[in-house]
Each structure stands twice: as C-alpha cells, then as structure tokens.
Amino acid sequence: MFATEFLDLPPLHSAAGLVRLPGSKSISNRVLLLAGLSAGTTVVHDLLDSDDTRVMLDALRALGCTLERDGDALRVGGLGGRLKTTAAQLFLGNAGTAMRPLTAALALLAATQGGTFELSGVPRMHERPIGDLVDALRQLGCTVDYLGQDGFPPLRLAPGTLHGGDPIRVRGDVSSQFLTALLLALPLVAQAGDIVIEVTGELISKPYVEITLNLLARFGIAVRRDGWQRFTIPAGSAYASPGDIHVEGDASSASYFVALGAIAADGAPVRIEGVGSDSIQGDIRFVEAARAMGADVRGGPGWLEVKRGRFPLEAIELDCNHIPDAAMTLAVMALYARGTTRLTNIASWRVKETDRIAAMAAELRKLGATVDEGADFIAVTPPPQVRPASIRTYDDHRIAMCFSLAAFAGAPVRILDPKCVGKTFPEYFEALFGLVRTPVEAVPVITVDGPTASGKGTLASAVARALGYHFLDSGAVYRATALTAMRRGVAGDDEAALARLAAGLDLHFVDGDAHLGAENVADALRAEDVGLMASRVAAWPAVREALRQLQLGFRRVPGLVADGRDMGTVIFPGADLKVFLTASAGTRAERRYKQLISKGIQASIADLRADLEARDARDSNRSVAPLKPAPDALLLDNSALTVDASMAQVLEAWEQRRPFA
Ligand code: DC
C-alpha cells in the first residue's frame, strides 16, 4: 500500500494483462455479520482484507465471536443469537456496512437479552445519516440514544422491551443500508411470528438489497418480498451457517479495470478475475454502461475481458440509481468521451464517504473539465486537453481510484493521501501499475550521486519512500558483481571475465534487500572488502556496460530514485532532478566509523579516512563514468545537515520541478 502523502502518476499510455480482484466489501461484511450471528463455524473464503472489514472483524471479536485464520480462509465461530458480552464500545471507522447492520443487530440483542453497546466511527461517520434506521428500531421498542447529534452516530444501544405485531416502516430513499440492516438483523427476533418491513419512499440502490436477500438465503433465511415495498421474514426463521462460503471479487472495484480496458487496452485486453457475468453484485451492471460508452467487454463466470472498442468514448446520459458507486468511474471516463456525459439519480452520492457530487465536480474541474452539478446529477464535458492536477481525495477510496484513470489523458496526475484506498482495495495502485505501460521517458527519475559514505543511500531511499517511487542502489549492483567475483575467484583485473559475470548476474531486490538467486546478500554486500573490490571492478568499461541494462530496468511506474556515482551523468542523463551529495572526508570517515562500531566491528578513523580517499580518487579518476557532478546537478554538502534536513531540500527542489503548483 502507498502510505505516502501523495502519489504522482506520470502520464500513462496503455494497459493490458491480468488483475485478480480483492473480495467484495458488501459481501464480506454481510457474510461476517451473518456468520457472527449464526451458531457454529462458518469458513469464509476470499474475504476482503481492508479497513472496512477490519473494523467488522474487531467488532465481532469484541462481541465474543471466535476468528481463526485457516490458510487463506477465516473460520468464524458465531454467537448463535446469544450475547456473550453485554457491554462493548465498538469503533467502526468509516464503514457504513458495519455501522448500520451492527446497530440493528445489537439494538435487538440489547433489547431482548440486556446489554449496553456504544458504536462510533471517524468524524465523517458521525456526519452520515442513521436516523431512519434508528426510528425503525425505536418503533420496535429498541432503546437507541444519540451520543452526539440527533440522527447521526455515535449511538448507545440499551435494554428495551420489544413489542411485535405492526409492520416496521423504514425509509428507502436515503440509504438502502437501513433496509439491509433490518433484514440482516430481524431474524434474531422472528421466532414467534412473521416480521414485516414496509419501505416508505422509493427504494434506492436496489441491487444492494438483492445482495442482502441472496446472502440471507445462503444462511437459511427465505425473505418474502412484494415488489420493493414489503419484505416478510417468516416466523421461525433462524440463521443456519452454510459451512463454507466464498466471497466474490468486488464488482465496484472491477469498474476501475473495466474503465482501464475501455480507455487504454489498445492491444491485448485487460483481464479481470474474481467477478464475472454470474455476479450477485449490482455493480456488475457497470459493464453495460461502459459498453454504451464504447468498451469492448466479454465475460463469463468469474471473469471479464475488456478492450478499447470505440475511442474516443461516447458520452452517455444514464440514470445511475442501480450503480451508485461504480457510476463515479463513469464520471472520469467522461474525460475520454466526445460530448457531455450526464449521470442522474445519484443523490445518495451526497451522503457517502464524502459529498461525492461536490467532490467529483471540484476535482474534475481541476483537470479542466466543465462540470454542471445539481442535487442529484452531475454532467461532465471534457476539456480539449486535460491539465496536470493535484486531486484531493476526501478520505474517499473511490475518488482516489477513479481519478487514477485520468492519467491516460496525457498529463500527470497527483493523488493526495493515496492510502485512503485501504478502505476497500489496499493494493489498488500496485494492481494498476502491474497493468500499465508507458514510454520510459515519461517515468520520472531522481538521481543522487556522490562519493562513498556521503549518506546518498540513506537520502535516496528516504526520498523514494516519501514519493512511493522505486529505489535503485547502484552501489549494490557493483558490490554484487564484486561479491560474485570474489566467491568464484575471478581476479579484479580480468575485465573480460568480470564483464561476463556481470552480464549473467541474477540480482534482484526483495523489500529493498539485494538477492543473488535465492540468497539474501544484503549483509554480505556491506563488508568493507566487498566495497573495495567493487570500486576496482567498477573501473572496467566492459563491466559498466554489462550492468547498464540491469540498472535501466529499474525505471518503472510510478518513478525511480537512483543512487550511485554515475546515475545523473551516464545511466539517466535525462533525469528530472539530479542531486550530487557530498560531505567532507573527515565527516564521512566518522560516519563510517560509527556504523562499524555499532555493528561490533573494530576500526580506526585514520585508516577509514585513508580508504575513503583512495576510493574517491579511483572513482573520480577512472576513465569511464568518473565520479563527478552532472553539470545540472543540485550540489548538496550534508556535512552539517541531518538526513531530514537534506531530504527536505531535495523534496523542495523536486516540488519546484513538478507541474502541480
Ligand atoms: O556506493 P557504494 O559504496 O555501495 O559503491 C560501491 C562501489 O561501486 C564504489 O566504490 C564505486 C562503485 N560504483 C560505481 O562505480 N558506480 C555506481 N553508480 C555505484 C557504485
């Protein structure tokens, strides 16, 4: 996951390949609650692992359910409808799919078995309405108190007296989750007689209620439904675990990859696995909307394949009530369409993770689009040329994910707070980057060159981490060559043999550690004798040439920070920012001394300084790629600077070169 402050996407060109979707949020949290309320063990396969499911799992654990990992599956030991604990404070983040159903279930359990539960979330959750659900529960005799503002979480659920008989009335036109919450929870109290729920107002987001009914059926509850107005939970209903249950891939998450195919798969398709034409999720109908805009989509059970069909896309006018979440993706696809795309009947966007109509309008305008918005619609007309923009994401995963698709319009796009995708798709950007192609020249590079022990490695890796970029420690490439030569007894002056060895080097990096084949050599490479040998090996032109391609291969989306001696002069002469880092020989010798002593290795400052100076001389005076600053390098002497201070200077210089001001 990218936990950086922002993530800059370079202009992206095309896309192809396979993506496996994480599990559906809607199905995961419904299944978890049903498993938690059922008796016995339910084994849940392919569960989504994200912020929203984590809060549900924490809540179930606090309520006394048992949760055990079983390989890739999760074994949930349910309560069997009996409270194990009668008091708990549950923090539910920004997960509507946890807040609403848990409110209903715990209100009923507290009323019938005694108990006091407090449910809260992040500040935005305390702005998301729940009053209609609370009203419905109060009609039944549940005790629900608002601990903050009336109509909103946090809530306290306390003992009460249920009175059955009358139909329970609930509004359906603000959020379908109120009805879903009641449907999931009311089987808890359906032993004696039928329970009838009547929906007032036009029910929105019906496909989500269909998911609820479908999963209730899997847990043995056969709800009868008259149109979308009246739902009956038959007397004697009781949850029965299906034993094993599989969670489909998330159809809303699929929308980004369907759109990706429609926009950018101009050769081989984007193949999506985990959700397909047999999906029980309403957002699968996003596919129809994407087709209407021009996507070429094929599909079967559990898979979809998408390519460009008509392009530019065609603008559409669509009532999106049935696909409220995925419809946000259409608003970004509109950037690639001829004409104005108009999405209507989306008032529910205003009460989601953020006011999504306002947010989409504001951010699309930054890209240059003309946007018209109303209480329940948005209309998007693309600009002649999309502008670079820094996109605010409002702690809303879907804004971050759908705006990443704007990077195919020719301009770079900055996504602020990219980690908000953790709500439903923590590895979203990694999945996207696995599919996209872009000419290497479009991938930004920052080089940090300098003499040995100048701290360039520490600086460069910190900058890479701050930007979410790849990191190339080219010193490790030469050290790995040296280590291999030493192990095989190849002499430091046998240029031809060293070059052959360098060309065949099986070097790759795993979590920042260098591996030669299957062996982690990170520690071995740091030895002083390996460093000295590296400096000798690195003086041979044939060796340097053999290692060139390997180093160029690190330039991948979203960007690269490379440190070494010749990153800015030879390997990446067109780098977007070049830093030449140095420090006095005395300072560097002292730093190396402290490093060695801290590892329990004996050393003398005077000897270290002599070694450093010898290596500086060799690295600077060799005929190929000598150590010297590129003419356009930013010179930084960090003798008197902390790592943070050096990093701040580099990031500042980088920011000035970015188009997002
Ligand atoms: O940065 P370092 O100490 O890990 O590098 C080890 C040796 O590799 C160094 O003495 C010179 C050589 N080197 C090089 O010639 N060019 C690079 N880009 C990186 C390292």
XYZ file of C-alpha atoms and ligand atoms in Angstrom:
681
model
C 0.000 0.000 0.000
C 1.220 3.558 -0.712
C 1.276 5.307 2.662
C 2.839 8.445 1.166
C 1.345 11.937 1.414
C 0.719 11.909 -2.303
C 1.316 9.687 -5.282
C 2.248 11.223 -8.615
C 1.127 9.263 -11.629
C 3.132 10.041 -14.749
C 1.186 10.266 -17.996
C 0.180 6.671 -18.662
C -0.053 5.247 -22.123
C -1.726 1.873 -22.411
C -2.751 -1.139 -20.353
C -3.038 -4.901 -20.676
C -2.789 -8.009 -18.545
C -4.416 -9.786 -15.661
C -5.781 -8.427 -12.389
C -7.276 -10.525 -9.600
C -9.793 -8.533 -7.621
C -9.947 -8.432 -3.842
C -13.183 -9.644 -2.272
C -16.359 -7.589 -2.319
C -16.732 -5.231 0.601
C -20.520 -5.511 0.587
C -20.495 -9.294 0.560
C -17.604 -9.587 3.047
C -19.223 -7.513 5.765
C -22.670 -9.066 5.308
C -21.196 -12.578 5.418
C -19.159 -11.728 8.517
C -22.195 -10.429 10.369
C -24.364 -13.387 9.363
C -21.584 -15.815 10.331
C -21.217 -13.966 13.636
C -24.926 -14.270 14.402
C -25.224 -17.929 13.311
C -24.453 -20.913 15.505
C -21.338 -22.964 14.816
C -18.464 -22.308 12.452
C -18.558 -20.655 9.063
C -15.442 -20.870 6.910
C -15.189 -17.710 4.824
C -13.028 -17.877 1.687
C -11.578 -14.924 -0.282
C -12.641 -12.411 2.337
C -11.647 -8.819 1.617
C -8.783 -7.629 3.839
C -9.259 -3.870 4.163
C -10.112 -1.103 6.625
C -13.861 -1.736 6.385
C -13.650 -5.467 7.003
C -11.088 -4.989 9.770
C -13.487 -2.879 11.828
C -16.203 -5.508 11.372
C -13.811 -8.249 12.481
C -12.714 -6.198 15.503
C -16.355 -5.709 16.452
C -17.179 -9.410 16.143
C -14.127 -10.293 18.236
C -15.163 -7.791 20.904
C -18.604 -9.395 20.967
C -17.110 -12.827 21.638
C -17.062 -14.437 18.194
C -14.004 -16.580 17.544
C -11.925 -15.770 14.479
C -9.207 -18.110 13.301
C -7.084 -17.975 10.161
C -7.144 -21.248 8.277
C -4.745 -20.855 5.364
C -6.352 -18.269 3.129
C -9.732 -18.758 4.787
C -11.181 -17.378 8.026
C -13.105 -19.595 10.454
C -15.789 -17.578 12.222
C -17.330 -19.093 15.351
C -20.734 -17.433 15.726
C -22.812 -16.382 18.720
C -25.835 -18.491 17.800
C -28.014 -15.495 18.549
C -26.904 -15.345 22.234
C -24.882 -12.404 23.562
C -21.604 -13.454 25.168
C -20.815 -9.998 26.398
C -23.307 -7.389 27.488
C -21.181 -4.291 27.193
C -18.842 -3.117 24.467
C -17.606 0.033 22.789
C -17.179 -0.536 19.090
C -15.220 1.732 16.771
C -16.372 1.258 13.192
C -14.173 3.667 11.249
C -15.994 4.914 8.177
C -17.639 1.589 7.350
C -21.343 2.073 6.666
C -21.560 -1.667 6.007
C -20.514 -2.253 9.634
C -22.256 0.671 11.372
C -25.776 0.166 10.038
C -26.171 -3.650 10.378
C -24.378 -3.796 13.758
C -26.657 -1.042 15.042
C -29.703 -3.105 14.112
C -28.362 -6.416 15.406
C -27.044 -5.049 18.703
C -30.143 -2.929 19.326
C -32.277 -6.068 19.060
C -29.914 -8.155 21.191
C -29.606 -5.418 23.830
C -33.381 -5.085 23.961
C -34.102 -8.798 24.283
C -31.113 -10.043 26.291
C -29.970 -6.930 28.134
C -26.780 -5.099 27.274
C -25.291 -1.710 26.525
C -23.272 -1.038 23.405
C -21.700 2.135 22.102
C -20.993 2.471 18.399
C -18.795 5.221 16.977
C -16.626 5.978 13.972
C -14.386 8.552 12.342
C -15.683 12.156 12.219
C -17.146 11.629 8.732
C -19.109 8.619 10.022
C -20.672 10.974 12.560
C -21.957 13.044 9.618
C -23.516 10.106 7.804
C -27.247 9.704 8.498
C -28.647 6.821 10.529
C -31.861 8.430 11.861
C -34.237 6.468 9.637
C -32.795 3.192 10.892
C -32.945 4.380 14.499
C -36.593 5.424 14.019
C -37.419 1.962 12.690
C -35.693 0.275 15.645
C -37.460 2.540 18.134
C -40.834 1.570 16.611
C -39.995 -1.992 17.610
C -39.205 -0.985 21.192
C -35.403 -0.812 20.992
C -33.611 1.805 23.078
C -31.260 3.829 20.912
C -29.708 7.089 22.135
C -27.735 9.594 20.159
C -24.459 10.449 21.899
C -23.693 13.340 19.554
C -26.029 14.933 17.077
C -29.576 13.637 16.629
C -29.831 11.443 13.566
C -26.139 10.508 13.455
C -23.638 8.215 15.178
C -22.230 7.809 17.783
C -25.056 5.772 19.331
C -25.801 3.941 22.567
C -27.942 0.825 22.413
C -29.520 -0.213 25.714
C -32.085 -2.687 27.087
C -35.676 -2.211 25.952
C -38.936 -4.095 25.503
C -39.870 -5.273 22.066
C -43.480 -5.094 21.002
C -44.228 -7.107 17.892
C -47.165 -7.047 15.579
C -47.179 -3.921 13.439
C -45.148 -3.706 10.267
C -41.883 -1.862 10.739
C -41.645 1.157 8.495
C -38.308 2.348 7.159
C -37.349 4.973 4.625
C -35.713 3.635 1.494
C -34.741 6.808 -0.302
C -31.709 7.949 1.745
C -29.678 4.772 2.046
C -30.624 1.207 1.209
C -28.373 0.137 4.077
C -31.162 0.890 6.575
C -33.344 -1.776 4.990
C -30.353 -4.099 4.636
C -29.554 -3.666 8.332
C -33.091 -4.592 9.346
C -33.234 -7.566 7.003
C -29.936 -8.921 8.314
C -30.824 -8.465 11.995
C -34.542 -9.130 12.350
C -34.281 -12.916 12.018
C -32.857 -12.641 15.568
C -36.405 -11.971 16.821
C -38.539 -13.829 14.280
C -39.170 -16.938 16.364
C -42.774 -16.145 17.322
C -44.354 -14.514 14.311
C -43.789 -13.116 10.845
C -41.925 -9.821 10.773
C -42.968 -7.372 8.093
C -40.905 -4.411 6.918
C -42.528 -1.710 4.823
C -40.376 0.648 2.820
C -41.532 4.234 2.532
C -40.263 6.375 -0.300
C -38.737 4.939 -3.458
C -36.091 2.366 -2.525
C -32.678 3.368 -3.907
C -29.727 1.106 -4.720
C -31.978 -1.978 -5.033
C -29.126 -4.242 -6.187
C -27.520 -3.914 -2.755
C -30.748 -5.151 -1.161
C -30.615 -8.050 -3.602
C -27.143 -8.949 -2.302
C -28.605 -8.917 1.210
C -31.505 -11.206 0.259
C -29.191 -13.512 -1.629
C -26.826 -13.904 1.333
C -29.677 -14.286 3.816
C -30.884 -17.191 1.663
C -27.384 -18.734 1.923
C -27.768 -18.518 5.710
C -31.187 -20.172 5.686
C -33.446 -17.106 5.803
C -36.010 -17.026 2.989
C -37.334 -13.487 2.936
C -40.576 -12.984 1.010
C -40.764 -9.783 -0.957
C -43.687 -7.937 -2.558
C -42.116 -5.641 -5.091
C -39.651 -3.367 -3.305
C -42.202 -2.134 -0.745
C -42.815 -5.037 1.571
C -40.490 -7.667 2.961
C -41.548 -10.518 5.253
C -39.230 -12.560 7.440
C -41.250 -15.713 8.092
C -41.957 -16.866 11.647
C -39.463 -19.432 12.850
C -36.616 -18.069 10.717
C -33.205 -18.923 12.177
C -29.715 -18.376 10.805
C -28.105 -21.566 9.557
C -24.470 -21.367 8.539
C -23.767 -22.747 5.069
C -20.480 -24.162 6.441
C -18.229 -22.800 3.704
C -18.884 -19.611 1.795
C -16.908 -17.838 -0.936
C -16.767 -14.075 -1.308
C -16.875 -12.827 -4.887
C -14.410 -10.230 -6.109
C -15.644 -6.677 -5.671
C -17.690 -5.529 -8.662
C -17.300 -1.859 -7.735
C -13.511 -2.344 -7.705
C -13.845 -4.076 -11.083
C -15.205 -0.840 -12.529
C -11.753 0.791 -12.488
C -10.288 -2.027 -14.530
C -13.233 -2.188 -16.911
C -12.712 1.532 -17.476
C -8.966 0.967 -17.803
C -9.585 -1.533 -20.591
C -12.033 0.795 -22.318
C -9.601 3.713 -22.175
C -6.203 2.105 -22.583
C -6.264 -1.553 -23.746
C -5.489 -0.815 -27.389
C -3.804 -4.182 -27.965
C -4.270 -7.169 -25.661
C -7.208 -6.920 -23.229
C -7.333 -6.222 -19.520
C -8.496 -9.478 -17.943
C -10.296 -9.244 -14.618
C -10.678 -12.323 -12.432
C -12.847 -12.735 -9.342
C -16.047 -11.290 -10.657
C -17.957 -12.039 -13.860
C -21.270 -12.310 -15.605
C -22.643 -14.562 -12.829
C -22.052 -11.938 -10.126
C -24.702 -11.279 -7.464
C -23.471 -7.681 -7.127
C -25.448 -4.917 -8.734
C -22.348 -3.010 -9.780
C -21.678 -5.695 -12.386
C -24.140 -3.699 -14.465
C -21.469 -1.045 -14.742
C -20.349 -3.217 -17.653
C -23.466 -2.196 -19.610
C -22.715 1.472 -19.033
C -19.097 1.010 -20.073
C -20.251 -0.796 -23.233
C -22.588 2.062 -24.003
C -19.595 4.395 -23.837
C -17.620 2.185 -26.224
C -15.881 -0.540 -24.174
C -15.459 -3.945 -25.770
C -16.303 -6.342 -22.927
C -16.511 -10.147 -22.918
C -17.271 -12.128 -19.818
C -18.002 -15.484 -18.267
C -18.392 -16.895 -14.751
C -15.810 -15.176 -12.576
C -14.049 -13.231 -15.336
C -14.256 -10.245 -17.655
C -12.034 -9.135 -20.523
C -12.070 -5.561 -21.677
C -10.529 -3.785 -24.638
C -10.957 -0.485 -26.328
C -13.945 -0.543 -28.640
C -14.965 2.870 -29.860
C -12.428 5.530 -28.907
C -12.753 8.372 -28.089
C -15.588 7.081 -25.953
C -19.134 8.221 -26.461
C -20.851 10.469 -23.966
C -23.929 8.948 -22.354
C -26.871 10.083 -20.295
C -27.677 7.494 -17.649
C -29.884 7.025 -14.594
C -27.275 5.564 -12.208
C -29.517 4.689 -9.283
C -28.714 0.991 -9.736
C -24.897 1.510 -9.750
C -24.272 4.414 -7.387
C -20.670 3.517 -6.503
C -19.414 2.385 -9.889
C -21.038 5.395 -11.528
C -18.218 7.572 -10.177
C -15.948 5.748 -12.600
C -18.204 6.867 -15.480
C -17.667 10.472 -14.456
C -13.920 10.040 -15.042
C -14.443 8.031 -18.251
C -16.315 11.124 -19.422
C -12.895 12.808 -19.816
C -12.281 10.486 -22.761
C -15.691 10.940 -24.382
C -16.921 13.204 -27.120
C -19.628 15.444 -25.688
C -21.271 15.727 -22.302
C -21.842 12.716 -20.056
C -24.793 13.171 -17.720
C -25.260 10.905 -14.692
C -28.614 11.287 -12.971
C -30.473 9.999 -9.901
C -27.331 9.948 -7.760
C -28.492 11.945 -4.723
C -27.080 9.205 -2.457
C -23.585 10.341 -3.504
C -24.041 13.261 -1.134
C -24.181 11.057 1.993
C -21.351 8.641 1.199
C -17.725 8.755 2.396
C -17.843 12.405 1.379
C -20.272 14.543 -0.618
C -19.270 12.777 -3.788
C -21.118 15.060 -6.197
C -19.327 18.128 -4.855
C -16.004 16.300 -4.666
C -16.152 14.845 -8.179
C -17.171 18.211 -9.604
C -14.356 20.093 -7.857
C -11.655 17.615 -8.846
C -12.823 17.157 -12.453
C -12.741 20.933 -12.843
C -9.098 20.968 -11.738
C -8.337 18.750 -14.734
C -10.012 21.314 -16.950
C -13.415 19.651 -17.405
C -16.622 21.656 -17.496
C -18.906 20.294 -14.805
C -22.530 21.015 -14.087
C -23.873 19.633 -10.816
C -27.232 19.551 -9.106
C -28.846 17.949 -6.063
C -28.906 14.572 -7.764
C -26.913 14.747 -11.003
C -23.555 15.562 -12.483
C -22.728 16.445 -16.097
C -19.140 16.315 -17.347
C -17.731 17.791 -20.559
C -14.055 17.094 -21.185
C -11.580 19.874 -21.934
C -9.698 19.918 -25.254
C -6.587 18.984 -23.258
C -6.569 17.661 -19.680
C -4.305 19.678 -17.342
C -1.967 18.299 -14.671
C -3.781 18.430 -11.340
C -3.393 17.585 -7.700
C -6.500 15.603 -6.757
C -7.918 15.830 -3.243
C -9.407 12.531 -2.192
C -11.520 13.457 0.866
C -10.639 10.172 2.611
C -12.778 8.529 -0.065
C -11.227 5.434 -1.617
C -13.347 5.686 -4.760
C -12.206 9.222 -5.557
C -8.591 8.082 -5.393
C -9.190 5.028 -7.548
C -11.309 6.605 -10.246
C -9.082 9.678 -10.643
C -6.048 7.467 -11.244
C -7.710 6.809 -14.618
C -7.279 10.465 -15.548
C -3.549 9.820 -16.037
C -4.193 8.413 -19.535
C -5.208 11.810 -20.890
C -1.632 12.965 -21.450
C -0.946 14.864 -18.213
C 0.474 13.699 -14.896
C -1.979 13.405 -12.015
C -1.193 13.746 -8.315
C -3.389 11.698 -5.959
C -3.321 13.117 -2.433
C -3.498 10.704 0.510
C -3.404 7.585 -1.687
C -3.665 5.282 1.327
C -7.408 6.027 1.509
C -7.829 3.148 -0.967
C -7.224 0.917 2.070
C -10.944 1.126 2.799
C -11.675 -1.483 0.140
C -8.591 -2.096 -2.024
C -5.266 -1.617 -0.195
C -3.198 -2.813 -3.181
C -5.077 -0.830 -5.809
C -2.174 1.200 -7.147
C 0.130 -1.819 -7.246
C -2.549 -3.652 -9.262
C -2.888 -0.686 -11.621
C 0.884 -0.362 -12.076
C 1.044 -4.071 -12.862
C -1.095 -3.446 -15.948
C 0.009 -0.103 -17.325
C 2.638 0.653 -19.946
C 4.183 3.995 -20.546
C 7.260 5.051 -22.539
C 10.267 5.029 -20.175
C 10.988 8.691 -20.892
C 7.668 9.517 -19.216
C 8.688 7.805 -15.959
C 10.263 10.376 -13.622
C 13.775 9.780 -12.290
C 15.646 11.455 -9.457
C 19.369 10.698 -9.241
C 21.511 11.035 -6.143
C 25.227 10.689 -6.870
C 28.149 11.205 -4.578
C 31.245 9.683 -3.023
C 31.264 6.724 -0.721
C 29.784 7.259 2.767
C 28.222 10.590 1.793
C 24.865 9.282 3.003
C 23.399 9.200 -0.502
C 21.905 5.744 0.033
C 20.072 6.851 3.161
C 18.898 10.042 1.483
C 17.861 8.398 -1.761
C 15.902 5.605 -0.106
C 14.151 8.107 2.183
C 13.179 10.226 -0.842
C 11.961 7.111 -2.669
C 9.848 6.163 0.335
C 8.367 9.657 0.631
C 7.335 9.649 -3.021
C 6.338 5.989 -3.312
C 8.966 5.552 -6.047
C 11.179 2.591 -6.798
C 14.715 2.723 -5.435
C 17.924 1.700 -7.159
C 21.045 1.308 -5.039
C 23.520 1.014 -7.918
C 26.381 0.550 -5.462
C 24.735 -2.774 -4.558
C 24.860 -3.740 -8.246
C 28.651 -3.252 -8.305
C 29.054 -4.821 -4.891
C 27.066 -7.876 -6.001
C 29.345 -8.187 -9.014
C 32.360 -7.913 -6.703
C 30.988 -10.474 -4.238
C 30.314 -12.942 -7.021
C 33.826 -12.400 -8.437
C 35.393 -12.956 -5.011
C 33.389 -16.132 -4.458
C 34.317 -17.516 -7.867
C 37.953 -16.495 -7.611
C 37.783 -14.101 -10.583
C 40.599 -11.533 -10.342
C 39.877 -7.818 -10.108
C 41.918 -7.120 -13.226
C 40.310 -9.716 -15.520
C 37.997 -7.327 -17.357
C 36.553 -9.876 -19.783
C 35.744 -12.450 -17.099
C 34.251 -9.764 -14.822
C 32.083 -8.457 -17.651
C 30.779 -11.968 -18.440
C 29.978 -12.470 -14.785
C 28.234 -9.072 -14.596
C 26.118 -9.860 -17.674
C 24.898 -13.092 -16.093
C 24.226 -11.661 -12.635
C 20.916 -12.907 -11.184
C 20.414 -9.867 -8.975
C 17.037 -8.638 -7.790
C 15.680 -6.727 -4.829
C 13.095 -8.027 -2.384
C 11.754 -5.439 0.076
C 14.902 -3.388 -0.504
C 17.289 -6.301 0.159
C 19.615 -7.477 -2.607
C 19.232 -11.140 -3.535
C 21.578 -13.160 -5.716
C 19.419 -16.015 -6.918
C 17.579 -17.216 -3.815
C 20.192 -15.866 -1.380
C 19.684 -12.634 0.536
C 23.094 -10.956 0.255
C 22.178 -7.583 1.788
C 24.570 -8.046 4.715
C 27.345 -9.701 2.727
C 27.416 -6.731 0.335
C 28.154 -4.264 3.122
C 31.530 -5.798 4.015
C 34.494 -3.441 3.576
C 36.464 -5.834 1.359
C 33.461 -6.174 -0.961
C 33.237 -2.371 -1.203
C 36.923 -2.110 -2.114
C 36.640 -4.846 -4.710
C 33.506 -3.099 -6.102
C 35.478 0.055 -6.630
C 38.105 -1.901 -8.636
C 35.529 -3.884 -10.613
C 33.624 -0.684 -11.396
C 36.611 0.826 -13.171
C 36.256 -1.563 -16.172
C 34.256 -0.188 -19.126
C 33.023 -3.647 -20.143
C 31.667 -4.262 -16.636
C 29.866 -0.930 -16.589
C 28.341 -1.619 -19.979
C 27.190 -5.077 -18.866
C 25.429 -3.588 -15.837
C 23.739 -0.756 -17.752
C 20.591 -2.580 -18.884
C 20.036 -4.033 -15.430
C 20.034 -0.512 -13.973
C 17.839 0.982 -16.713
C 15.279 -1.726 -15.910
C 14.521 -0.056 -12.579
C 12.839 2.868 -14.319
C 9.244 1.822 -13.831
C 5.960 3.485 -12.976
C 5.370 5.499 -10.843
C 9.029 6.679 -10.726
C 12.596 5.970 -9.627
C 15.155 7.354 -7.215
C 18.607 6.041 -8.144
C 21.779 6.482 -6.134
C 25.358 5.887 -7.152
C 28.265 7.549 -8.921
C 27.069 7.994 -12.487
C 23.292 7.936 -12.209
C 22.893 11.535 -13.365
C 25.855 11.583 -15.762
C 25.685 8.253 -17.614
C 22.765 5.977 -16.754
C 19.942 8.546 -16.525
C 21.393 11.687 -18.150
C 17.847 12.962 -18.779
C 16.826 12.618 -15.110
C 14.229 15.123 -13.928
C 16.258 16.026 -10.842
C 19.934 15.331 -10.210
C 21.439 15.674 -6.757
C 25.162 15.482 -6.042
C 25.619 14.794 -2.385
C 28.882 15.174 -0.609
C 30.416 15.668 2.807
C 33.974 16.270 3.929
C 36.248 13.229 4.071
C 36.516 13.692 7.840
C 32.743 13.631 8.333
C 32.336 10.620 6.106
C 35.107 8.677 7.861
C 33.484 9.432 11.199
C 30.067 8.237 9.979
C 31.521 5.004 8.636
C 33.409 4.522 11.915
C 30.222 4.855 13.986
C 28.424 2.420 11.684
C 31.127 -0.198 12.072
C 31.477 0.211 15.827
C 27.719 -0.097 16.270
C 27.940 -3.454 14.472
C 30.724 -4.506 16.847
C 33.405 -4.242 14.144
C 36.780 -2.780 15.178
C 38.006 0.149 13.075
C 40.304 3.163 13.086
C 39.148 6.553 11.838
C 42.511 7.304 10.259
C 42.515 4.025 8.271
C 38.912 4.530 7.205
C 39.681 8.022 6.003
C 42.655 6.786 4.011
C 40.467 4.063 2.434
C 37.750 6.581 1.576
C 40.216 8.928 -0.032
C 41.762 6.107 -2.050
C 38.302 5.044 -3.271
C 37.321 8.645 -4.039
C 40.487 9.011 -6.077
C 39.886 5.780 -8.005
C 36.148 6.525 -8.556
C 36.911 10.109 -9.659
C 39.938 9.450 -11.866
C 38.870 6.336 -13.748
C 38.461 6.840 -17.478
C 34.829 5.658 -17.718
C 31.997 7.272 -15.820
C 34.231 9.010 -13.279
C 32.583 10.311 -10.141
C 31.656 13.931 -10.830
C 28.550 16.027 -10.557
C 26.369 16.344 -13.663
C 26.546 19.959 -14.929
C 22.896 20.490 -13.980
C 23.112 18.747 -10.586
C 21.937 20.278 -7.354
C 25.058 20.283 -5.157
C 24.349 19.421 -1.567
C 27.022 19.255 1.136
C 25.399 17.485 4.064
C 28.368 17.610 6.468
C 26.292 19.762 8.814
C 22.797 18.538 7.851
C 20.561 15.883 9.347
C 19.021 13.323 6.986
C 15.628 15.022 7.420
C 17.085 18.416 6.524
C 18.790 17.047 3.392
C 15.595 15.268 2.449
C 13.538 18.432 2.877
C 15.879 20.246 0.468
C 15.628 17.518 -2.142
C 11.840 17.256 -1.868
C 11.570 21.024 -2.145
C 13.715 21.017 -5.297
C 11.565 18.191 -6.663
C 8.340 20.032 -5.925
C 9.568 23.050 -7.871
C 10.032 20.864 -10.924
C 6.552 19.341 -10.702
C 3.619 20.819 -12.601
C 1.163 20.675 -9.689
C 1.629 24.118 -8.149
O 28.095 3.317 -3.060
P 28.873 2.078 -2.728
O 29.953 2.326 -1.749
O 27.959 0.921 -2.317
O 29.545 1.621 -4.116
C 30.470 0.595 -4.184
C 31.447 0.844 -5.313
O 30.775 0.676 -6.574
C 32.015 2.247 -5.338
O 33.306 2.314 -4.802
C 32.090 2.605 -6.809
C 31.179 1.657 -7.498
N 30.006 2.321 -8.066
C 30.130 2.909 -9.303
O 31.195 2.915 -9.861
N 29.048 3.453 -9.892
C 27.859 3.486 -9.278
N 26.796 4.012 -9.887
C 27.715 2.929 -7.984
C 28.827 2.349 -7.400
